[in-house]
PDB file of C-alpha atoms in Angstrom:
ATOM      1  CA  UNK Q 257       0.000   0.000   0.000  1.00 44.00           C
ATOM      2  CA  UNK Q 258       1.173   3.537  -0.704  1.00 50.00           C
ATOM      3  CA  UNK Q 259       2.021   5.799   2.195  1.00 53.00           C
ATOM      4  CA  UNK Q 260      -0.797   8.279   2.669  1.00 54.00           C
ATOM      5  CA  UNK Q 261      -1.299  11.255   4.928  1.00 49.00           C
ATOM      6  CA  UNK Q 262      -4.088  11.474   7.480  1.00 48.00           C
ATOM      7  CA  UNK Q 263      -6.882  14.013   7.785  1.00 48.00           C
ATOM      8  CA  UNK Q 264      -4.713  16.543   9.616  1.00 44.00           C
ATOM      9  CA  UNK Q 265      -3.788  18.023   6.236  1.00 46.00           C
ATOM     10  CA  UNK Q 266      -7.415  19.007   5.535  1.00 51.00           C
ATOM     11  CA  UNK Q 267      -9.162  22.162   6.666  1.00 62.00           C
ATOM     12  CA  UNK Q 268     -12.785  21.911   5.489  1.00 60.00           C
ATOM     13  CA  UNK Q 269     -15.009  25.001   5.415  1.00 63.00           C
ATOM     14  CA  UNK Q 270     -16.586  25.007   8.903  1.00 69.00           C
ATOM     15  CA  UNK Q 271     -20.153  25.379   7.630  1.00 72.00           C
ATOM     16  CA  UNK Q 272     -19.742  22.406   5.279  1.00 81.00           C
ATOM     17  CA  UNK Q 273     -17.938  19.968   7.564  1.00 87.00           C
ATOM     18  CA  UNK Q 274     -21.103  18.474   9.087  1.00 90.00           C
ATOM     19  CA  UNK Q 275     -22.569  17.849   5.634  1.00 93.00           C
ATOM     20  CA  UNK Q 276     -19.378  16.212   4.399  1.00 93.00           C
ATOM     21  CA  UNK Q 277     -19.142  14.005   7.475  1.00 94.00           C
ATOM     22  CA  UNK Q 278     -22.777  12.918   7.172  1.00 96.00           C
ATOM     23  CA  UNK Q 279     -22.387  12.301   3.440  1.00 96.00           C
ATOM     24  CA  UNK Q 280     -19.399   9.990   3.951  1.00 97.00           C
ATOM     25  CA  UNK Q 281     -21.227   8.192   6.742  1.00 97.00           C
ATOM     26  CA  UNK Q 282     -24.220   7.569   4.475  1.00 98.00           C
ATOM     27  CA  UNK Q 283     -22.037   6.541   1.542  1.00 98.00           C
ATOM     28  CA  UNK Q 284     -20.397   3.904   3.698  1.00 97.00           C
ATOM     29  CA  UNK Q 285     -23.773   2.738   5.004  1.00 98.00           C
ATOM     30  CA  UNK Q 286     -25.076   2.382   1.449  1.00 98.00           C
ATOM     31  CA  UNK Q 287     -22.593  -0.382   0.662  1.00 98.00           C
ATOM     32  CA  UNK Q 288     -22.145   1.050  -2.844  1.00 98.00           C
ATOM     33  CA  UNK Q 289     -18.453   1.102  -3.868  1.00 98.00           C
ATOM     34  CA  UNK Q 290     -17.029   4.620  -4.046  1.00 98.00           C
ATOM     35  CA  UNK Q 291     -13.726   6.468  -3.909  1.00 98.00           C
ATOM     36  CA  UNK Q 292     -12.762   9.865  -2.591  1.00 97.00           C
ATOM     37  CA  UNK Q 293     -10.606  11.652  -5.141  1.00 95.00           C
ATOM     38  CA  UNK Q 294      -9.569  15.132  -6.232  1.00 92.00           C
ATOM     39  CA  UNK Q 295      -7.755  17.329  -3.742  1.00 92.00           C
ATOM     40  CA  UNK Q 296      -8.123  14.796  -0.940  1.00 92.00           C
ATOM     41  CA  UNK Q 297      -6.321  12.066  -2.872  1.00 95.00           C
ATOM     42  CA  UNK Q 298      -3.617  14.437  -4.109  1.00 96.00           C
ATOM     43  CA  UNK Q 299      -3.016  15.681  -0.566  1.00 94.00           C
ATOM     44  CA  UNK Q 300      -2.931  12.158   0.806  1.00 94.00           C
ATOM     45  CA  UNK Q 301      -0.352  10.962  -1.705  1.00 97.00           C
ATOM     46  CA  UNK Q 302       1.844  14.053  -1.866  1.00 97.00           C
ATOM     47  CA  UNK Q 303       1.422  15.827   1.462  1.00 94.00           C
ATOM     48  CA  UNK Q 304       0.475  19.048  -0.349  1.00 93.00           C
ATOM     49  CA  UNK Q 305      -2.439  20.662   1.469  1.00 86.00           C
ATOM     50  CA  UNK Q 306      -4.775  23.169  -0.163  1.00 80.00           C
ATOM     51  CA  UNK Q 307      -8.377  24.284   0.336  1.00 75.00           C
ATOM     52  CA  UNK Q 308     -11.183  22.478  -1.441  1.00 73.00           C
ATOM     53  CA  UNK Q 309     -14.798  23.507  -1.888  1.00 66.00           C
ATOM     54  CA  UNK Q 310     -16.437  20.088  -2.058  1.00 74.00           C
ATOM     55  CA  UNK Q 311     -16.067  16.317  -2.158  1.00 89.00           C
ATOM     56  CA  UNK Q 312     -15.255  14.472  -5.374  1.00 94.00           C
ATOM     57  CA  UNK Q 313     -16.841  11.040  -5.022  1.00 98.00           C
ATOM     58  CA  UNK Q 314     -15.897   8.637  -7.829  1.00 98.00           C
ATOM     59  CA  UNK Q 315     -17.929   5.545  -8.684  1.00 98.00           C
ATOM     60  CA  UNK Q 316     -18.708   3.301 -11.634  1.00 98.00           C
ATOM     61  CA  UNK Q 317     -21.315   4.522 -14.106  1.00 97.00           C
ATOM     62  CA  UNK Q 318     -23.699   1.756 -13.120  1.00 97.00           C
ATOM     63  CA  UNK Q 319     -23.511   2.789  -9.470  1.00 98.00           C
ATOM     64  CA  UNK Q 320     -24.127   6.522  -9.707  1.00 98.00           C
ATOM     65  CA  UNK Q 321     -27.938   6.152 -10.005  1.00 98.00           C
ATOM     66  CA  UNK Q 322     -27.871   3.965  -6.898  1.00 98.00           C
ATOM     67  CA  UNK Q 323     -25.981   6.608  -4.933  1.00 98.00           C
ATOM     68  CA  UNK Q 324     -28.374   9.337  -6.026  1.00 98.00           C
ATOM     69  CA  UNK Q 325     -31.426   7.215  -5.231  1.00 98.00           C
ATOM     70  CA  UNK Q 326     -29.992   6.335  -1.797  1.00 98.00           C
ATOM     71  CA  UNK Q 327     -29.558  10.005  -0.884  1.00 98.00           C
ATOM     72  CA  UNK Q 328     -32.810  11.102  -2.473  1.00 98.00           C
ATOM     73  CA  UNK Q 329     -34.700   8.604  -0.332  1.00 98.00           C
ATOM     74  CA  UNK Q 330     -33.197  10.328   2.710  1.00 97.00           C
ATOM     75  CA  UNK Q 331     -34.364  13.793   1.792  1.00 97.00           C
ATOM     76  CA  UNK Q 332     -31.386  15.101  -0.144  1.00 97.00           C
ATOM     77  CA  UNK Q 333     -31.708  16.893  -3.462  1.00 98.00           C
ATOM     78  CA  UNK Q 334     -30.026  15.210  -6.410  1.00 98.00           C
ATOM     79  CA  UNK Q 335     -29.039  16.610  -9.770  1.00 95.00           C
ATOM     80  CA  UNK Q 336     -27.746  14.829 -12.856  1.00 97.00           C
ATOM     81  CA  UNK Q 337     -25.658  17.648 -14.248  1.00 94.00           C
ATOM     82  CA  UNK Q 338     -24.434  15.664 -17.250  1.00 93.00           C
ATOM     83  CA  UNK Q 339     -25.347  12.022 -17.770  1.00 94.00           C
ATOM     84  CA  UNK Q 340     -22.045  11.483 -19.533  1.00 93.00           C
ATOM     85  CA  UNK Q 341     -19.933  12.007 -16.413  1.00 95.00           C
ATOM     86  CA  UNK Q 342     -21.231  13.907 -13.357  1.00 96.00           C
ATOM     87  CA  UNK Q 343     -24.096  14.211 -10.902  1.00 97.00           C
ATOM     88  CA  UNK Q 344     -24.497  16.020  -7.584  1.00 97.00           C
ATOM     89  CA  UNK Q 345     -26.043  15.509  -4.165  1.00 97.00           C
ATOM     90  CA  UNK Q 346     -27.193  18.723  -2.455  1.00 96.00           C
ATOM     91  CA  UNK Q 347     -28.094  19.821   1.054  1.00 93.00           C
ATOM     92  CA  UNK Q 348     -28.930  23.515   0.970  1.00 92.00           C
ATOM     93  CA  UNK Q 349     -25.969  25.327  -0.592  1.00 91.00           C
ATOM     94  CA  UNK Q 350     -23.557  22.442   0.010  1.00 91.00           C
ATOM     95  CA  UNK Q 351     -23.030  19.538  -2.363  1.00 93.00           C
ATOM     96  CA  UNK Q 352     -20.716  16.737  -3.352  1.00 95.00           C
ATOM     97  CA  UNK Q 353     -19.941  15.596  -6.883  1.00 96.00           C
ATOM     98  CA  UNK Q 354     -20.627  12.047  -8.030  1.00 98.00           C
ATOM     99  CA  UNK Q 355     -18.200  11.454 -10.904  1.00 98.00           C
ATOM    100  CA  UNK Q 356     -18.221   8.302 -13.015  1.00 98.00           C
ATOM    101  CA  UNK Q 357     -16.166   9.335 -16.062  1.00 96.00           C
ATOM    102  CA  UNK Q 358     -13.941  12.137 -17.254  1.00 94.00           C
ATOM    103  CA  UNK Q 359     -15.824  15.060 -18.819  1.00 90.00           C
ATOM    104  CA  UNK Q 360     -14.269  14.528 -22.263  1.00 91.00           C
ATOM    105  CA  UNK Q 361     -15.367  10.907 -22.488  1.00 88.00           C
ATOM    106  CA  UNK Q 362     -11.861   9.476 -22.727  1.00 92.00           C
ATOM    107  CA  UNK Q 363     -11.783   7.569 -19.440  1.00 93.00           C
ATOM    108  CA  UNK Q 364     -14.471   5.938 -17.312  1.00 96.00           C
ATOM    109  CA  UNK Q 365     -14.273   4.769 -13.712  1.00 97.00           C
ATOM    110  CA  UNK Q 366     -13.998   0.971 -13.674  1.00 96.00           C
ATOM    111  CA  UNK Q 367     -13.231  -1.807 -11.216  1.00 96.00           C
ATOM    112  CA  UNK Q 368      -9.532  -1.210 -11.921  1.00 94.00           C
ATOM    113  CA  UNK Q 369      -9.784   2.120 -10.128  1.00 96.00           C
ATOM    114  CA  UNK Q 370     -10.464   0.496  -6.760  1.00 97.00           C
ATOM    115  CA  UNK Q 371      -7.441  -0.286  -4.605  1.00 94.00           C
ATOM    116  CA  UNK Q 372      -6.494  -0.708  -0.961  1.00 94.00           C
ATOM    117  CA  UNK Q 373      -5.480   2.833   0.017  1.00 96.00           C
ATOM    118  CA  UNK Q 374      -7.670   4.639   2.505  1.00 96.00           C
ATOM    119  CA  UNK Q 375      -7.693   7.937   4.340  1.00 95.00           C
ATOM    120  CA  UNK Q 376      -9.512   9.078   7.450  1.00 94.00           C
ATOM    121  CA  UNK Q 377     -11.341  12.303   6.704  1.00 90.00           C
ATOM    122  CA  UNK Q 378     -14.166  13.976   8.625  1.00 90.00           C
ATOM    123  CA  UNK Q 379     -14.011  11.061  11.031  1.00 92.00           C
ATOM    124  CA  UNK Q 380     -14.542   8.323   8.452  1.00 95.00           C
ATOM    125  CA  UNK Q 381     -12.075   5.923   6.877  1.00 96.00           C
ATOM    126  CA  UNK Q 382     -12.767   5.853   3.139  1.00 97.00           C
ATOM    127  CA  UNK Q 383     -11.047   4.493   0.054  1.00 97.00           C
ATOM    128  CA  UNK Q 384      -9.193   6.952  -2.163  1.00 97.00           C
ATOM    129  CA  UNK Q 385      -8.332   6.838  -5.833  1.00 97.00           C
ATOM    130  CA  UNK Q 386      -5.084   4.836  -6.283  1.00 97.00           C
ATOM    131  CA  UNK Q 387      -2.147   6.702  -7.848  1.00 98.00           C
ATOM    132  CA  UNK Q 388      -2.577   5.163 -11.317  1.00 98.00           C
ATOM    133  CA  UNK Q 389      -6.251   6.086 -11.541  1.00 97.00           C
ATOM    134  CA  UNK Q 390      -5.590   9.475 -10.005  1.00 98.00           C
ATOM    135  CA  UNK Q 391      -3.185  10.253 -12.842  1.00 98.00           C
ATOM    136  CA  UNK Q 392      -5.786   9.194 -15.405  1.00 97.00           C
ATOM    137  CA  UNK Q 393      -8.253  11.615 -13.826  1.00 97.00           C
ATOM    138  CA  UNK Q 394      -5.745  14.483 -14.139  1.00 97.00           C
ATOM    139  CA  UNK Q 395      -4.093  14.027 -17.544  1.00 98.00           C
ATOM    140  CA  UNK Q 396      -6.674  15.906 -19.614  1.00 97.00           C
ATOM    141  CA  UNK Q 397      -7.289  18.839 -17.291  1.00 95.00           C
ATOM    142  CA  UNK Q 398      -5.487  21.416 -19.402  1.00 95.00           C
ATOM    143  CA  UNK Q 399      -7.644  24.491 -19.571  1.00 91.00           C
ATOM    144  CA  UNK Q 400      -7.046  28.223 -19.787  1.00 92.00           C
ATOM    145  CA  UNK Q 401      -8.016  28.461 -16.115  1.00 91.00           C
ATOM    146  CA  UNK Q 402      -6.908  25.063 -14.849  1.00 92.00           C
ATOM    147  CA  UNK Q 403      -3.897  22.870 -15.530  1.00 95.00           C
ATOM    148  CA  UNK Q 404      -3.288  19.802 -13.380  1.00 96.00           C
ATOM    149  CA  UNK Q 405       0.206  19.081 -14.695  1.00 97.00           C
ATOM    150  CA  UNK Q 406       1.721  19.944 -11.318  1.00 97.00           C
ATOM    151  CA  UNK Q 407      -0.546  17.411  -9.604  1.00 97.00           C
ATOM    152  CA  UNK Q 408       0.575  14.790 -12.113  1.00 98.00           C
ATOM    153  CA  UNK Q 409       4.241  15.604 -11.511  1.00 98.00           C
ATOM    154  CA  UNK Q 410       3.875  15.486  -7.739  1.00 98.00           C
ATOM    155  CA  UNK Q 411       2.010  12.171  -7.746  1.00 98.00           C
ATOM    156  CA  UNK Q 412       4.760  10.685  -9.935  1.00 98.00           C
ATOM    157  CA  UNK Q 413       7.405  12.125  -7.623  1.00 98.00           C
ATOM    158  CA  UNK Q 414       5.877  10.753  -4.444  1.00 98.00           C
ATOM    159  CA  UNK Q 415       4.170   7.576  -5.654  1.00 98.00           C
ATOM    160  CA  UNK Q 416       6.244   6.273  -8.583  1.00 98.00           C
ATOM    161  CA  UNK Q 417       6.644   2.825  -7.048  1.00 98.00           C
ATOM    162  CA  UNK Q 418       2.897   2.501  -6.529  1.00 97.00           C
ATOM    163  CA  UNK Q 419       1.986   3.451 -10.114  1.00 98.00           C
ATOM    164  CA  UNK Q 420       1.114   0.569 -12.421  1.00 98.00           C
ATOM    165  CA  UNK Q 421       2.954   1.919 -15.452  1.00 98.00           C
ATOM    166  CA  UNK Q 422       1.840  -0.809 -17.856  1.00 98.00           C
ATOM    167  CA  UNK Q 423      -1.787  -0.305 -16.886  1.00 97.00           C
ATOM    168  CA  UNK Q 424      -1.312   3.427 -17.311  1.00 98.00           C
ATOM    169  CA  UNK Q 425       0.088   2.976 -20.817  1.00 98.00           C
ATOM    170  CA  UNK Q 426      -2.730   0.611 -21.727  1.00 97.00           C
ATOM    171  CA  UNK Q 427      -5.376   3.069 -20.546  1.00 96.00           C
ATOM    172  CA  UNK Q 428      -3.698   5.902 -22.474  1.00 97.00           C
ATOM    173  CA  UNK Q 429      -3.076   3.878 -25.641  1.00 97.00           C
ATOM    174  CA  UNK Q 430      -5.122   6.174 -27.945  1.00 95.00           C
ATOM    175  CA  UNK Q 431      -3.669   9.218 -26.182  1.00 97.00           C
ATOM    176  CA  UNK Q 432      -0.052   8.184 -25.726  1.00 98.00           C
ATOM    177  CA  UNK Q 433       1.196  11.637 -26.773  1.00 98.00           C
ATOM    178  CA  UNK Q 434      -0.611  13.127 -23.759  1.00 98.00           C
ATOM    179  CA  UNK Q 435       1.146  10.636 -21.502  1.00 98.00           C
ATOM    180  CA  UNK Q 436       4.499  11.444 -23.099  1.00 98.00           C
ATOM    181  CA  UNK Q 437       3.905  15.183 -22.665  1.00 98.00           C
ATOM    182  CA  UNK Q 438       3.258  14.738 -18.952  1.00 98.00           C
ATOM    183  CA  UNK Q 439       6.350  12.584 -18.526  1.00 98.00           C
ATOM    184  CA  UNK Q 440       8.508  15.163 -20.303  1.00 98.00           C
ATOM    185  CA  UNK Q 441       6.976  17.817 -18.065  1.00 98.00           C
ATOM    186  CA  UNK Q 442       7.916  15.724 -15.031  1.00 98.00           C
ATOM    187  CA  UNK Q 443      11.473  15.248 -16.290  1.00 98.00           C
ATOM    188  CA  UNK Q 444      11.810  18.999 -16.727  1.00 98.00           C
ATOM    189  CA  UNK Q 445      10.338  19.845 -13.315  1.00 98.00           C
ATOM    190  CA  UNK Q 446      12.379  17.223 -11.439  1.00 98.00           C
ATOM    191  CA  UNK Q 447      15.480  16.475 -13.545  1.00 98.00           C
ATOM    192  CA  UNK Q 448      17.282  14.617 -10.749  1.00 98.00           C
ATOM    193  CA  UNK Q 449      14.330  12.225 -10.423  1.00 98.00           C
ATOM    194  CA  UNK Q 450      14.008  11.215 -14.072  1.00 97.00           C
ATOM    195  CA  UNK Q 451      14.678   7.569 -13.260  1.00 98.00           C
ATOM    196  CA  UNK Q 452      11.405   7.356 -11.345  1.00 98.00           C
ATOM    197  CA  UNK Q 453       9.733   6.865 -14.723  1.00 98.00           C
ATOM    198  CA  UNK Q 454      10.632   3.417 -16.085  1.00 98.00           C
ATOM    199  CA  UNK Q 455      13.181   3.503 -18.886  1.00 98.00           C
ATOM    200  CA  UNK Q 456      11.185   1.030 -20.975  1.00 98.00           C
ATOM    201  CA  UNK Q 457       8.209   3.400 -20.944  1.00 98.00           C
ATOM    202  CA  UNK Q 458      10.180   6.420 -22.142  1.00 98.00           C
ATOM    203  CA  UNK Q 459      11.832   4.316 -24.841  1.00 98.00           C
ATOM    204  CA  UNK Q 460       8.478   2.992 -26.018  1.00 98.00           C
ATOM    205  CA  UNK Q 461       6.887   6.437 -26.222  1.00 98.00           C
ATOM    206  CA  UNK Q 462       9.909   8.004 -27.920  1.00 98.00           C
ATOM    207  CA  UNK Q 463       9.961   5.138 -30.437  1.00 98.00           C
ATOM    208  CA  UNK Q 464       6.331   5.914 -31.283  1.00 98.00           C
ATOM    209  CA  UNK Q 465       7.130   9.592 -31.723  1.00 98.00           C
ATOM    210  CA  UNK Q 466      10.134   8.793 -33.907  1.00 97.00           C
ATOM    211  CA  UNK Q 467       8.050   6.509 -36.095  1.00 97.00           C
ATOM    212  CA  UNK Q 468       5.339   9.139 -36.382  1.00 96.00           C
ATOM    213  CA  UNK Q 469       7.609  11.980 -37.560  1.00 95.00           C
ATOM    214  CA  UNK Q 470       7.950  10.778 -41.151  1.00 93.00           C
ATOM    215  CA  UNK Q 471       4.328   9.715 -41.584  1.00 95.00           C
ATOM    216  CA  UNK Q 472       2.032  11.795 -43.807  1.00 94.00           C
ATOM    217  CA  UNK Q 473      -0.665  13.852 -42.108  1.00 90.00           C
ATOM    218  CA  UNK Q 474      -4.041  12.199 -41.706  1.00 88.00           C
ATOM    219  CA  UNK Q 475      -6.548  12.971 -44.445  1.00 89.00           C
ATOM    220  CA  UNK Q 476      -9.266  13.961 -41.976  1.00 88.00           C
ATOM    221  CA  UNK Q 477      -8.569  17.372 -40.469  1.00 91.00           C
ATOM    222  CA  UNK Q 478      -9.413  17.162 -36.782  1.00 92.00           C
ATOM    223  CA  UNK Q 479      -8.702  19.133 -33.621  1.00 94.00           C
ATOM    224  CA  UNK Q 480      -8.309  17.070 -30.463  1.00 94.00           C
ATOM    225  CA  UNK Q 481      -7.849  20.167 -28.318  1.00 95.00           C
ATOM    226  CA  UNK Q 482     -11.357  19.955 -26.917  1.00 92.00           C
ATOM    227  CA  UNK Q 483     -10.316  16.797 -25.117  1.00 94.00           C
ATOM    228  CA  UNK Q 484      -8.380  19.269 -22.968  1.00 95.00           C
ATOM    229  CA  UNK Q 485     -10.764  22.219 -22.960  1.00 92.00           C
ATOM    230  CA  UNK Q 486     -14.245  22.498 -24.421  1.00 88.00           C
ATOM    231  CA  UNK Q 487     -13.981  26.288 -24.553  1.00 90.00           C
ATOM    232  CA  UNK Q 488     -10.417  27.042 -25.581  1.00 93.00           C
ATOM    233  CA  UNK Q 489     -10.476  25.169 -28.895  1.00 93.00           C
ATOM    234  CA  UNK Q 490     -14.025  25.901 -30.010  1.00 92.00           C
ATOM    235  CA  UNK Q 491     -12.873  28.374 -32.700  1.00 94.00           C
ATOM    236  CA  UNK Q 492     -11.043  25.542 -34.464  1.00 93.00           C
ATOM    237  CA  UNK Q 493     -14.392  23.794 -34.871  1.00 92.00           C
ATOM    238  CA  UNK Q 494     -16.683  26.726 -35.601  1.00 92.00           C
ATOM    239  CA  UNK Q 495     -14.426  28.860 -37.805  1.00 94.00           C
ATOM    240  CA  UNK Q 496     -11.319  27.003 -38.945  1.00 95.00           C
ATOM    241  CA  UNK Q 497     -12.920  23.882 -40.384  1.00 92.00           C
ATOM    242  CA  UNK Q 498     -11.542  21.221 -38.053  1.00 93.00           C
ATOM    243  CA  UNK Q 499     -13.570  18.170 -37.145  1.00 90.00           C
ATOM    244  CA  UNK Q 500     -14.474  17.793 -33.477  1.00 89.00           C
ATOM    245  CA  UNK Q 501     -13.667  14.603 -31.595  1.00 85.00           C
ATOM    246  CA  UNK Q 502     -15.649  15.525 -28.484  1.00 75.00           C
ATOM    247  CA  UNK Q 503     -19.381  15.005 -28.238  1.00 67.00           C
ATOM    248  CA  UNK Q 504     -19.932  18.364 -26.562  1.00 65.00           C
ATOM    249  CA  UNK Q 505     -22.191  21.227 -27.516  1.00 67.00           C
ATOM    250  CA  UNK Q 506     -20.276  24.150 -28.957  1.00 65.00           C
ATOM    251  CA  UNK Q 507     -21.449  26.386 -26.116  1.00 64.00           C
ATOM    252  CA  UNK Q 508     -20.538  23.909 -23.392  1.00 60.00           C
ATOM    253  CA  UNK Q 509     -18.456  25.528 -20.658  1.00 54.00           C
ATOM    254  CA  UNK Q 510     -17.950  22.903 -17.950  1.00 51.00           C
ATOM    255  CA  UNK Q 511     -15.218  23.668 -15.497  1.00 52.00           C
ATOM    256  CA  UNK Q 512     -12.840  20.733 -15.055  1.00 49.00           C
ATOM    257  CA  UNK Q 513     -13.213  18.463 -12.047  1.00 48.00           C
ATOM    258  CA  UNK Q 514     -11.084  18.997  -9.002  1.00 46.00           C
TER     259      UNK Q 514
END
C-alpha cells in the first residue's frame, strides 16, 4: 500500500464539515463502492495541502444512479448535471460531486480504479483513488483556467513505485502523446528524479514519436484540443474547419473536475 497522509492536512469550510461528514457516513452505510478523489487524494499521496470547496466522489457509471437514489430517499436533493460524467447531491448550498467518467469521455471509472489505500477524513475511513487512476483523472485537465500538470508531476514524484505503469500505458493507448507530454513535463520539473519513470516506458513512447515523424498527415482534419478544454479550442471547430472529436455542444463551458 502507498504511504498516505491522514486528515490533519485538511481544513474543510466550517459550515460544510457536518454535511461532508454525514455524506461519507451515508455513503459507507449504502454499501455502494465509491472512492474519494480530487484534492483529498492528491493531498494524501503528496502531502500538499490546499483548500477544497467540495467532495469528489468517484464511482462506476452503473452505481451513480444507486448513490443518487440512496440520498434522495433520505431527503437530499439530487441533480444529474451531465449524464455522460457527473451528478451532484445537495443539502442547501452544500453539495458533493458524483463522478463516473472524465468530462471529455476518454476515461471511465472501472473496477480497476479500486485499490487498498484509505484515508480518514471527517471522522470516516474511506477508500481513495489509487495513484494510477488518479493520474488518469488528471491528464486531460489542461484548460485556460486550470492545468493539473503539477498534480501529475507530484504524484509521480511521491508515488512512482505505486503506479502501475503498464496499466497506465494501456489506458492511455489512444492518447499516448498526452502521456508522453506529462512525462517530459515531469522530467523537466524534477530532472534529478528522471529515473522514477521506467526507462522502458520512455523508450516505447519516444519510439512511437520517432516513427510518427515521417508519416504523412491524416486525411481527416481534426482538432483534439477539446479533449483538454471544451472552450479554448471551439474556434477551431466553428471557424477554422476542423472536425471535433468531443461530443460536446459548442457552447458547453464545464469547469474541469477537481
